[in-house]
Amino acid sequence: MFSYLQIAAIILTITLIKWDTNNCQIVTKYGGITLIGFITGLIMGDMHTGLIIGGTMELMQVGLYGASGSSVPDYQIGACIGTAFAITSGQGLNIALTIGMPVAALSVNFDILAKTFGCALLHIVQRQIGRGNYHTAYKIIGASSFSRGIFTGTLPAIIYLFLGSLFVNNILSLAPSWILDGMKIAGNILPALGICLLIKHIPVKNVLYILAGYILSAIFHMPILAVAIIGIVLAYHSYKKYASHPTKPVTLSPDNGTAMPTLVSTSSGTDRLITGHTENISPTPHTVSKDSSAYRVTDKDLKNVFFRYLCTVQAAFNYETHISCGVVFALGPVLQKIYADNTKLCRHSLMEQFHFFNSQSYLGAALLAASLAMEEKEHSVVGIYSASLLRTSLMGPFTSIGDTLFNNMLTIVTAGISAHYAMDGNILGMCLCLLFSFFLLIIRWKLFQIGYSKGVLFITEGKEKLDTFTNSLMLLGSIVIGSLIAINVQLPDILYFLPSGWVHDGLSDILCIGTVGSVYLLITNKSFPISAAKMVWLIIALCLLGAYIG
C-alpha cells in the first residue's frame, strides 16, 4: 500500500513535527495540524486532499491541550495517518476521519507511556548531576528531547503504517456505509468539543460577544477572517480603554491557588519577597551590587540559554517534575560559570532546578531569565533559594495567563483562519500562521531579555499590563468562537422536511447552539464530569448510532 520511501518520509516528518511541538513550538504551534496534513499529502502525491483533511482535524484539536501534564487526543498523528490512508485508498475525507479520529484518541496511551519513560530518564539525569557529571547529564537531556515525540509520533506511525495496511483494505470492503457516514458526521461535530473547552475559560460577560460572532457568520455570512478583524478592532479599543483607566482585571488564578508575590522594600537595602504561602528576604537584581570578581552573564550566554531552552523545554517530560530537565539543560552551563569558584554551590543550584516546574513555555522562559538574574546577583545559597521561590510562586500565575493567551485565545483565531482556507484547498491560512509563529519567536526573545534585565520587577510591574492585554484578547477570542460555531459545527439536516427559508435556517441555528450547549454541560458537569478523551468516543458512538438508525 505504501512504498518504503513514503513510509520513511512520513516517519521522519512526524518525528520532526513532534520535536517542534514538544519543544520549540515554532512551526506547529499555530496551524500545525493543517501543516502536517499538507506535508503528508505532498509525500503521498495529493496536497489538496492533505490540506482538506488537515484543516478539518485542525478544528478538532482546538481547546485540547495537555494542561498540567494531562494527556489528550492528538490530531497531529490522526491527520498524518488519516491523510496517508485516505490518499492511498482514494476514499478522501471519509476514510481519513474513520481512521484518523480513533488514531488520535488512542494517542493518549502513547503519551502516558512517554511520560512514564520520562520519569526513568529524570532519575538517571539527577544521579549524573549529583555526581558532578554535568556534560553526561546534558547529553542525556538533549537526546531525550526526542523521547516524547518518538513515543507519541514515531512509534505509532511505524505501527499504523506497517500494520495498518493489513486491515485497511478489509475496512473499506467490509465496513457498511453507515460507519463511514457516522464518522463523517462525528468529524463535523467534534469541533464543538474543543470550542466548549475554550468557553470554560471565557468570562460570563463575554457570552454576548460569542453570540455576536455567531450572528455575523451564521446570518450575515461573514468569513472568519472578517470576523477576526472586527474582533481585533474591538480588542484594541478595550485594551486602550483599560490601559488608560486601570481597573482590577479578571483574575486568572492558578489551579494550586498560589498568590502573586509582592516586593516590600526594607531598611537594609533589600526587598522582601512575599507570597501567599512563604516570605523570604532576598536582594533583587536592582538593589544588590555585583562583586567585580564574580562572573557576569553575557549576551552570548543569554542567547545560549534561550536556544537551549527552545530545543529541550519538554525533554524527559515526566509526572514528577514535568519540564525540570529542560530547565537544567538551559541554565546549567551558565550556572557553572556563575559558581565556577564553588563546585558545591554549583551542584546545589543545579539540583535545585529539579524541583517541580510547569509553566507555559512562552512566559516560562522569561521567568527562568528572572531567576537567573537573581542567582547571578546574589551568588549564594540565599540567591539559589530565592530564585527557586520565585519560580515556584509564579509558575502557576504565568501558566494561567500563558494558557489563556497562547494556548486558548490565539489558537482559536489561528486555527479558524488556517482551517477555513485549508478546507478550500488554499495554503494562505497555513502560511499566515507560520509567519505569525516566527513573529512570536521574536516576542518570546524580547520577553526573555526583559525578564533577565528587570528581574523580579518584570513580574510585579508587568503583570497588570499582561492581565489587561489577556482580557482584551479574550474579547477577540469570544467573537471568533462564535464564528467557529457557525462555520464549523455542522449537523446533518434533520429538518429536511421543512421548506428552505428563515424557519428552517432559524431552527437549524437553534439545534447547532443546543448541540454546543449540551457538550458544554457534559464536560462541566461536576457530578459526573466527562474528560475530553471520553467525550471524543461518546460523540463518535452517538454519531455512529444515529447513522445506523438513519
XYZ file of C-alpha atoms in Angstrom:
550
model
C 0.000 0.000 0.000
C 2.865 2.390 0.828
C 6.344 2.461 -0.663
C 9.258 2.251 1.747
C 10.314 5.739 0.676
C 6.886 7.132 1.585
C 6.915 5.382 4.955
C 10.397 6.715 5.735
C 9.413 10.259 4.716
C 6.217 10.206 6.817
C 8.030 8.813 9.874
C 10.760 11.451 9.581
C 8.147 14.186 9.158
C 6.072 13.200 12.191
C 9.229 12.825 14.305
C 10.415 16.356 13.487
C 6.903 17.775 13.841
C 6.595 16.210 17.289
C 10.006 17.519 18.332
C 8.952 21.053 17.396
C 5.545 20.636 19.075
C 7.088 19.492 22.345
C 9.996 21.938 22.409
C 10.446 24.922 20.087
C 6.726 25.350 19.307
C 7.524 27.490 16.279
C 6.392 25.640 13.159
C 3.499 23.662 14.645
C 2.137 25.854 17.444
C -0.451 27.501 15.209
C -1.879 25.752 12.157
C 0.364 22.751 12.788
C -2.257 20.088 12.039
C -3.062 21.732 8.719
C 0.678 21.774 8.003
C 1.162 18.094 8.737
C -1.833 17.216 6.555
C -0.305 19.303 3.765
C 3.167 17.727 4.107
C 1.734 14.184 4.257
C -0.358 14.971 1.194
C 2.785 16.223 -0.550
C 4.578 12.968 0.269
C 1.610 10.912 -0.949
C 1.144 13.000 -4.101
C -2.122 14.815 -3.277
C -1.578 18.113 -1.452
C -5.179 19.236 -1.965
C -6.630 16.263 -0.065
C -3.967 16.666 2.620
C -4.961 20.298 3.144
C -8.644 19.450 3.473
C -8.007 16.665 5.987
C -5.500 18.741 7.957
C -7.866 21.707 8.088
C -10.772 19.526 9.209
C -8.763 17.987 12.044
C -7.243 21.352 12.989
C -10.635 22.378 14.310
C -10.967 19.174 16.344
C -7.755 19.987 18.237
C -8.868 23.499 19.243
C -9.136 23.634 23.019
C -7.383 20.290 23.503
C -4.005 20.804 25.145
C -2.340 18.874 27.927
C -2.876 21.298 30.799
C -0.947 20.345 33.961
C 0.584 17.349 32.221
C -2.703 15.707 31.222
C -2.950 13.590 28.073
C -5.457 14.476 25.351
C -6.325 13.138 21.881
C -3.621 14.038 19.367
C -4.937 15.068 15.963
C -1.438 15.626 14.584
C -0.843 11.892 14.336
C -4.511 11.453 13.414
C -4.173 13.866 10.479
C -0.904 12.268 9.365
C -2.138 8.681 9.346
C -5.622 9.600 8.149
C -4.227 11.547 5.187
C -1.865 8.752 4.198
C -4.604 6.113 4.120
C -7.186 8.435 2.558
C -4.967 9.240 -0.423
C -3.780 5.668 -0.872
C -7.300 4.270 -0.783
C -8.777 7.063 -2.883
C -11.669 7.433 -0.406
C -10.869 11.011 0.646
C -12.119 12.678 3.825
C -14.492 9.909 4.911
C -11.808 7.257 5.326
C -9.438 9.870 6.806
C -11.898 10.565 9.605
C -12.758 6.873 10.033
C -9.098 6.061 10.654
C -7.712 9.379 11.914
C -10.118 10.049 14.787
C -9.598 6.679 16.550
C -5.852 7.061 15.998
C -5.979 10.498 17.660
C -7.983 9.156 20.614
C -5.656 6.165 21.104
C -2.647 8.508 21.208
C -3.474 9.220 24.855
C -1.986 5.832 25.758
C 1.259 6.553 23.915
C 1.582 9.900 25.716
C 1.173 8.235 29.116
C 3.903 5.773 28.137
C 6.177 8.661 27.115
C 5.763 10.462 30.449
C 6.362 7.254 32.391
C 9.591 6.740 30.461
C 10.463 10.367 31.259
C 10.397 9.536 34.972
C 13.143 6.954 34.448
C 15.218 9.466 32.477
C 14.741 12.061 35.223
C 16.297 9.818 37.861
C 19.240 8.985 35.602
C 19.931 12.674 34.976
C 19.599 13.537 38.685
C 22.197 10.903 39.578
C 24.613 12.276 36.983
C 24.201 15.852 38.242
C 24.609 14.682 41.847
C 27.913 13.024 40.922
C 29.123 16.133 39.104
C 28.900 14.547 35.626
C 27.262 17.611 34.129
C 28.170 17.053 30.482
C 26.871 13.488 30.597
C 23.614 14.747 32.083
C 23.300 17.404 29.364
C 23.814 14.816 26.642
C 21.079 12.611 28.091
C 18.677 15.550 28.365
C 19.490 16.710 24.834
C 18.803 13.256 23.413
C 15.632 12.917 25.489
C 14.152 15.996 23.802
C 13.101 13.494 21.129
C 11.771 10.878 23.575
C 8.200 12.147 23.885
C 7.963 12.657 20.124
C 9.236 9.141 19.477
C 6.582 7.644 21.749
C 3.712 9.845 20.508
C 4.705 10.196 16.855
C 7.396 7.881 15.553
C 6.264 4.686 17.289
C 2.543 4.933 16.437
C 3.390 5.958 12.851
C 5.502 2.825 12.403
C 2.760 0.633 13.869
C -0.067 2.135 11.830
C 1.810 2.402 8.539
C 3.265 -1.119 8.593
C 0.424 -2.996 10.263
C -2.491 -0.753 9.342
C -2.254 -1.549 5.667
C -3.036 -5.188 6.505
C -6.590 -4.404 7.575
C -7.483 -1.060 5.940
C -8.453 -2.767 2.691
C -10.777 -5.030 4.694
C -12.300 -1.989 6.371
C -13.022 -0.418 3.001
C -14.511 -3.563 1.516
C -16.435 -4.895 4.517
C -17.475 -1.812 6.517
C -21.123 -0.839 5.932
C -21.803 2.650 4.603
C -23.302 3.813 7.908
C -19.890 3.580 9.589
C -18.282 5.940 7.085
C -21.317 8.232 7.237
C -21.264 8.222 11.043
C -17.571 9.095 11.188
C -18.141 11.952 8.749
C -20.932 13.312 10.972
C -18.665 12.975 14.014
C -15.966 14.918 12.188
C -18.396 17.791 11.699
C -19.495 17.800 15.352
C -16.179 17.197 17.160
C -15.034 20.840 16.754
C -17.782 21.621 19.292
C -15.769 19.780 21.964
C -12.683 21.951 21.571
C -14.825 25.063 21.395
C -16.553 24.134 24.658
C -13.208 23.541 26.362
C -12.264 27.075 25.375
C -15.565 28.557 26.530
C -14.753 27.249 30.034
C -12.014 29.911 30.208
C -14.179 32.755 28.906
C -15.756 35.189 31.434
C -19.550 35.056 31.571
C -19.747 38.683 30.432
C -18.196 37.665 27.077
C -21.118 35.389 26.142
C -22.656 38.265 24.203
C -19.503 38.500 22.083
C -19.744 34.775 21.314
C -23.343 35.310 20.206
C -22.278 38.317 18.108
C -19.646 36.248 16.321
C -22.187 33.526 15.637
C -24.678 36.016 14.183
C -22.041 37.636 11.953
C -21.156 34.295 10.346
C -24.474 32.436 10.503
C -26.844 35.224 9.470
C -24.651 37.751 7.663
C -22.379 35.036 6.193
C -19.147 36.827 7.094
C -15.967 34.731 6.704
C -13.954 34.070 9.835
C -11.114 36.365 8.751
C -13.521 39.319 8.543
C -14.961 38.443 11.964
C -11.420 38.231 13.375
C -10.616 41.713 12.028
C -13.706 43.129 13.745
C -12.620 41.360 16.936
C -9.107 42.828 16.702
C -10.529 46.343 16.417
C -12.783 45.810 19.454
C -9.968 44.186 21.455
C -7.619 47.092 20.686
C -10.272 49.588 21.792
C -10.801 47.597 25.008
C -7.072 47.477 25.729
C -6.618 51.214 25.224
C -9.610 51.924 27.444
C -8.438 49.809 30.387
C -4.759 50.695 29.959
C -5.563 54.404 30.283
C -8.065 53.829 33.120
C -6.751 50.785 35.007
C -9.304 48.706 36.827
C -8.976 45.419 38.512
C -8.735 42.883 35.662
C -10.223 39.425 35.605
C -8.188 37.310 37.997
C -6.518 34.355 36.348
C -5.655 32.453 39.486
C -3.600 29.265 39.164
C -5.130 25.910 39.908
C -2.989 25.494 43.023
C -4.169 28.799 44.486
C -0.689 30.321 44.662
C -0.794 34.070 45.166
C 1.256 36.532 43.164
C 4.312 37.695 45.107
C 4.912 41.317 46.004
C 8.039 43.249 46.857
C 8.328 45.327 50.035
C 11.417 47.482 50.488
C 13.303 47.186 53.767
C 15.715 49.492 55.534
C 18.621 47.168 54.813
C 18.506 47.914 51.111
C 16.936 44.631 50.165
C 13.446 43.693 49.042
C 11.114 41.380 50.867
C 9.558 38.821 48.503
C 6.147 37.874 49.900
C 3.862 35.197 48.519
C 0.602 33.715 49.694
C 2.469 30.872 51.395
C 6.028 31.965 52.088
C 8.027 35.046 52.978
C 11.686 35.402 52.189
C 14.123 38.306 52.263
C 16.424 38.378 49.271
C 18.230 41.043 47.278
C 16.815 41.717 43.829
C 18.858 42.432 40.708
C 18.184 46.162 41.142
C 19.229 46.515 44.764
C 22.376 44.419 45.024
C 25.769 45.485 43.753
C 27.658 42.835 41.844
C 31.101 41.867 43.093
C 33.560 42.799 40.364
C 35.334 39.433 40.741
C 32.178 37.410 40.110
C 31.123 36.203 36.675
C 28.879 38.447 34.622
C 26.369 36.817 32.292
C 26.992 37.971 28.711
C 24.630 38.427 25.772
C 26.126 35.270 24.298
C 25.240 33.389 27.487
C 21.641 34.636 27.332
C 21.290 33.618 23.697
C 22.705 30.205 24.553
C 20.234 29.775 27.451
C 17.301 30.794 25.241
C 18.370 28.479 22.414
C 18.914 25.521 24.746
C 15.538 26.185 26.371
C 13.828 26.189 22.969
C 15.410 22.885 21.974
C 14.733 20.938 25.179
C 11.881 22.578 27.068
C 9.993 19.268 27.327
C 12.986 16.943 27.364
C 12.298 13.910 29.585
C 8.839 15.312 30.390
C 7.582 13.337 33.391
C 4.871 13.192 36.028
C 7.210 14.000 38.928
C 8.837 17.305 37.942
C 7.354 17.988 34.484
C 9.823 20.149 32.480
C 12.597 20.467 35.089
C 15.122 18.566 32.925
C 14.744 21.189 30.205
C 15.371 23.895 32.813
C 18.595 22.178 33.924
C 19.775 21.853 30.319
C 19.053 25.520 29.594
C 20.530 27.084 32.735
C 23.221 24.511 33.543
C 26.223 25.845 31.560
C 25.769 29.463 32.652
C 25.216 28.435 36.286
C 28.507 26.532 36.096
C 30.185 29.798 35.088
C 28.464 31.769 37.846
C 29.521 29.254 40.509
C 32.871 28.334 38.965
C 34.616 29.218 42.228
C 32.377 26.956 44.324
C 31.632 23.459 42.975
C 29.366 22.549 45.900
C 27.242 25.662 45.377
C 27.078 24.916 41.656
C 25.864 21.376 42.258
C 23.372 22.628 44.821
C 21.997 25.181 42.347
C 21.621 22.592 39.573
C 19.880 20.130 41.875
C 17.524 22.922 42.972
C 16.394 23.293 39.337
C 14.921 19.767 39.535
C 12.051 20.992 41.684
C 8.631 20.684 40.072
C 8.283 23.266 37.296
C 5.364 23.535 34.902
C 4.819 26.885 33.243
C 3.511 27.835 29.816
C 6.697 27.710 27.761
C 6.489 31.195 26.203
C 6.241 33.013 29.538
C 8.226 30.350 31.385
C 11.378 31.461 29.563
C 11.041 34.991 30.965
C 10.509 33.553 34.441
C 13.701 31.489 34.166
C 15.590 34.578 32.977
C 14.447 36.477 36.063
C 15.530 33.646 38.348
C 18.910 33.504 36.579
C 19.397 37.221 37.257
C 18.694 36.633 40.952
C 21.280 33.854 41.202
C 23.879 35.890 39.330
C 23.456 38.907 41.608
C 23.308 37.041 44.922
C 25.832 34.260 44.249
C 24.926 32.398 47.448
C 22.600 29.822 48.966
C 20.171 32.655 49.693
C 20.107 33.540 45.996
C 19.520 29.922 44.999
C 16.546 29.569 47.320
C 15.186 32.999 46.372
C 15.297 32.033 42.680
C 13.614 28.727 43.469
C 10.918 30.554 45.432
C 10.372 32.905 42.515
C 9.859 30.032 40.054
C 7.591 28.108 42.410
C 5.463 31.130 43.291
C 4.977 32.396 39.758
C 4.735 29.306 37.579
C 1.038 28.984 38.447
C 0.010 32.558 37.556
C 2.233 32.508 34.469
C 0.671 29.234 33.336
C -2.829 30.633 33.796
C -2.031 33.745 31.790
C 0.064 31.901 29.192
C -2.506 29.178 28.606
C -5.277 31.727 28.212
C -3.226 33.897 25.901
C -1.205 31.469 23.773
C -2.940 28.091 24.123
C -6.541 29.299 24.005
C -7.284 32.689 22.519
C -4.589 32.833 19.838
C -5.210 29.184 18.974
C -8.876 29.948 18.314
C -8.063 32.699 15.829
C -5.211 30.941 14.009
C -6.935 27.546 13.840
C -10.087 29.132 12.462
C -8.196 31.034 9.761
C -5.912 28.119 8.867
C -8.744 25.578 8.666
C -11.083 27.917 6.792
C -8.663 28.321 3.909
C -7.329 24.753 4.054
C -10.766 23.195 3.593
C -10.996 25.199 0.364
C -7.614 23.821 -0.716
C -5.833 27.133 -0.062
C -2.495 27.370 1.799
C -2.896 31.078 2.643
C -4.157 30.469 6.199
C -1.380 27.980 6.929
C 1.259 30.410 5.651
C -0.164 33.253 7.756
C 0.055 31.027 10.841
C 3.695 30.213 10.104
C 4.549 33.902 9.720
C 2.752 34.671 12.983
C 4.690 31.929 14.809
C 8.028 33.384 13.690
C 6.836 36.840 14.764
C 6.010 35.394 18.196
C 9.530 33.925 18.383
C 10.875 37.488 18.330
C 8.413 38.460 21.072
C 9.499 35.450 23.148
C 13.138 36.518 22.883
C 12.279 40.095 23.895
C 10.315 38.827 26.906
C 13.315 36.683 27.880
C 15.641 39.702 27.687
C 13.264 41.836 29.749
C 12.909 39.052 32.321
C 16.678 38.986 32.796
C 17.285 42.753 32.761
C 14.463 43.650 35.171
C 14.428 40.525 37.280
C 11.627 40.374 39.847
C 10.418 43.848 38.882
C 9.461 42.462 35.465
C 6.976 40.209 37.225
C 5.447 42.756 39.586
C 5.352 45.741 37.222
C 4.297 43.878 34.094
C 1.510 41.684 35.447
C -1.234 44.321 35.329
C -0.476 45.177 31.697
C -0.325 41.490 30.808
C -3.673 40.874 32.505
C -5.244 43.794 30.631
C -3.889 42.517 27.327
C -5.103 38.989 28.079
C -8.592 40.210 28.921
C -8.740 42.196 25.685
C -7.628 39.145 23.764
C -10.445 37.182 25.423
C -12.846 39.574 23.699
C -11.281 38.748 20.338
C -11.352 35.039 21.117
C -15.007 35.181 22.149
C -16.098 36.694 18.824
C -14.060 34.157 16.857
C -15.503 31.298 18.937
C -18.981 32.369 17.860
C -17.894 32.413 14.223
C -16.280 28.972 14.591
C -19.536 27.532 15.917
C -21.477 28.902 12.951
C -18.996 27.801 10.289
C -17.513 24.554 11.555
C -20.065 22.807 13.775
C -22.184 21.199 11.084
C -25.134 18.969 11.927
C -26.888 16.671 9.455
C -30.038 18.240 8.044
C -32.636 16.528 10.224
C -35.130 19.269 9.275
C -35.124 18.262 5.628
C -38.922 18.002 5.678
C -39.223 21.772 6.185
C -39.097 24.078 3.155
C -35.990 26.219 2.810
C -36.371 29.611 4.410
C -35.940 31.549 7.596
C -37.881 28.986 9.658
C -35.634 26.136 8.519
C -32.461 28.181 8.996
C -33.559 29.530 12.368
C -34.360 26.094 13.768
C -31.067 24.753 12.395
C -29.205 27.515 14.231
C -31.025 26.648 17.445
C -30.073 22.977 17.048
C -26.433 23.935 16.441
C -26.279 26.139 19.539
C -28.121 23.458 21.507
C -25.566 20.835 20.472
C -22.672 23.008 21.615
C -24.517 23.768 24.850
C -25.110 20.065 25.510
C -21.427 19.252 25.052
C -20.516 22.124 27.377
C -22.872 20.869 30.086
C -21.469 17.346 29.837
C -17.821 18.361 30.214
C -18.537 20.873 33.014
C -20.911 18.669 35.000
C -19.422 18.436 38.491
C -21.429 15.374 39.485
C -20.391 13.186 36.549
C -17.608 15.015 34.686
C -16.613 13.604 31.306
C -12.989 14.019 30.204
C -12.106 15.271 26.723
C -10.845 11.838 25.665
C -14.069 10.132 26.761
C -16.137 12.846 25.120
C -14.473 12.139 21.772
C -15.525 8.490 21.989
C -19.031 9.434 23.148
C -19.566 11.764 20.175
C -18.273 9.123 17.769
C -20.552 6.461 19.303
C -23.643 8.686 19.144
C -22.930 9.651 15.537
C -22.464 6.011 14.532
C -25.721 5.135 16.271
C -27.513 7.950 14.507
C -26.128 6.928 11.115
C -27.150 3.310 11.745
C -30.709 4.277 12.703
C -30.841 6.535 9.693
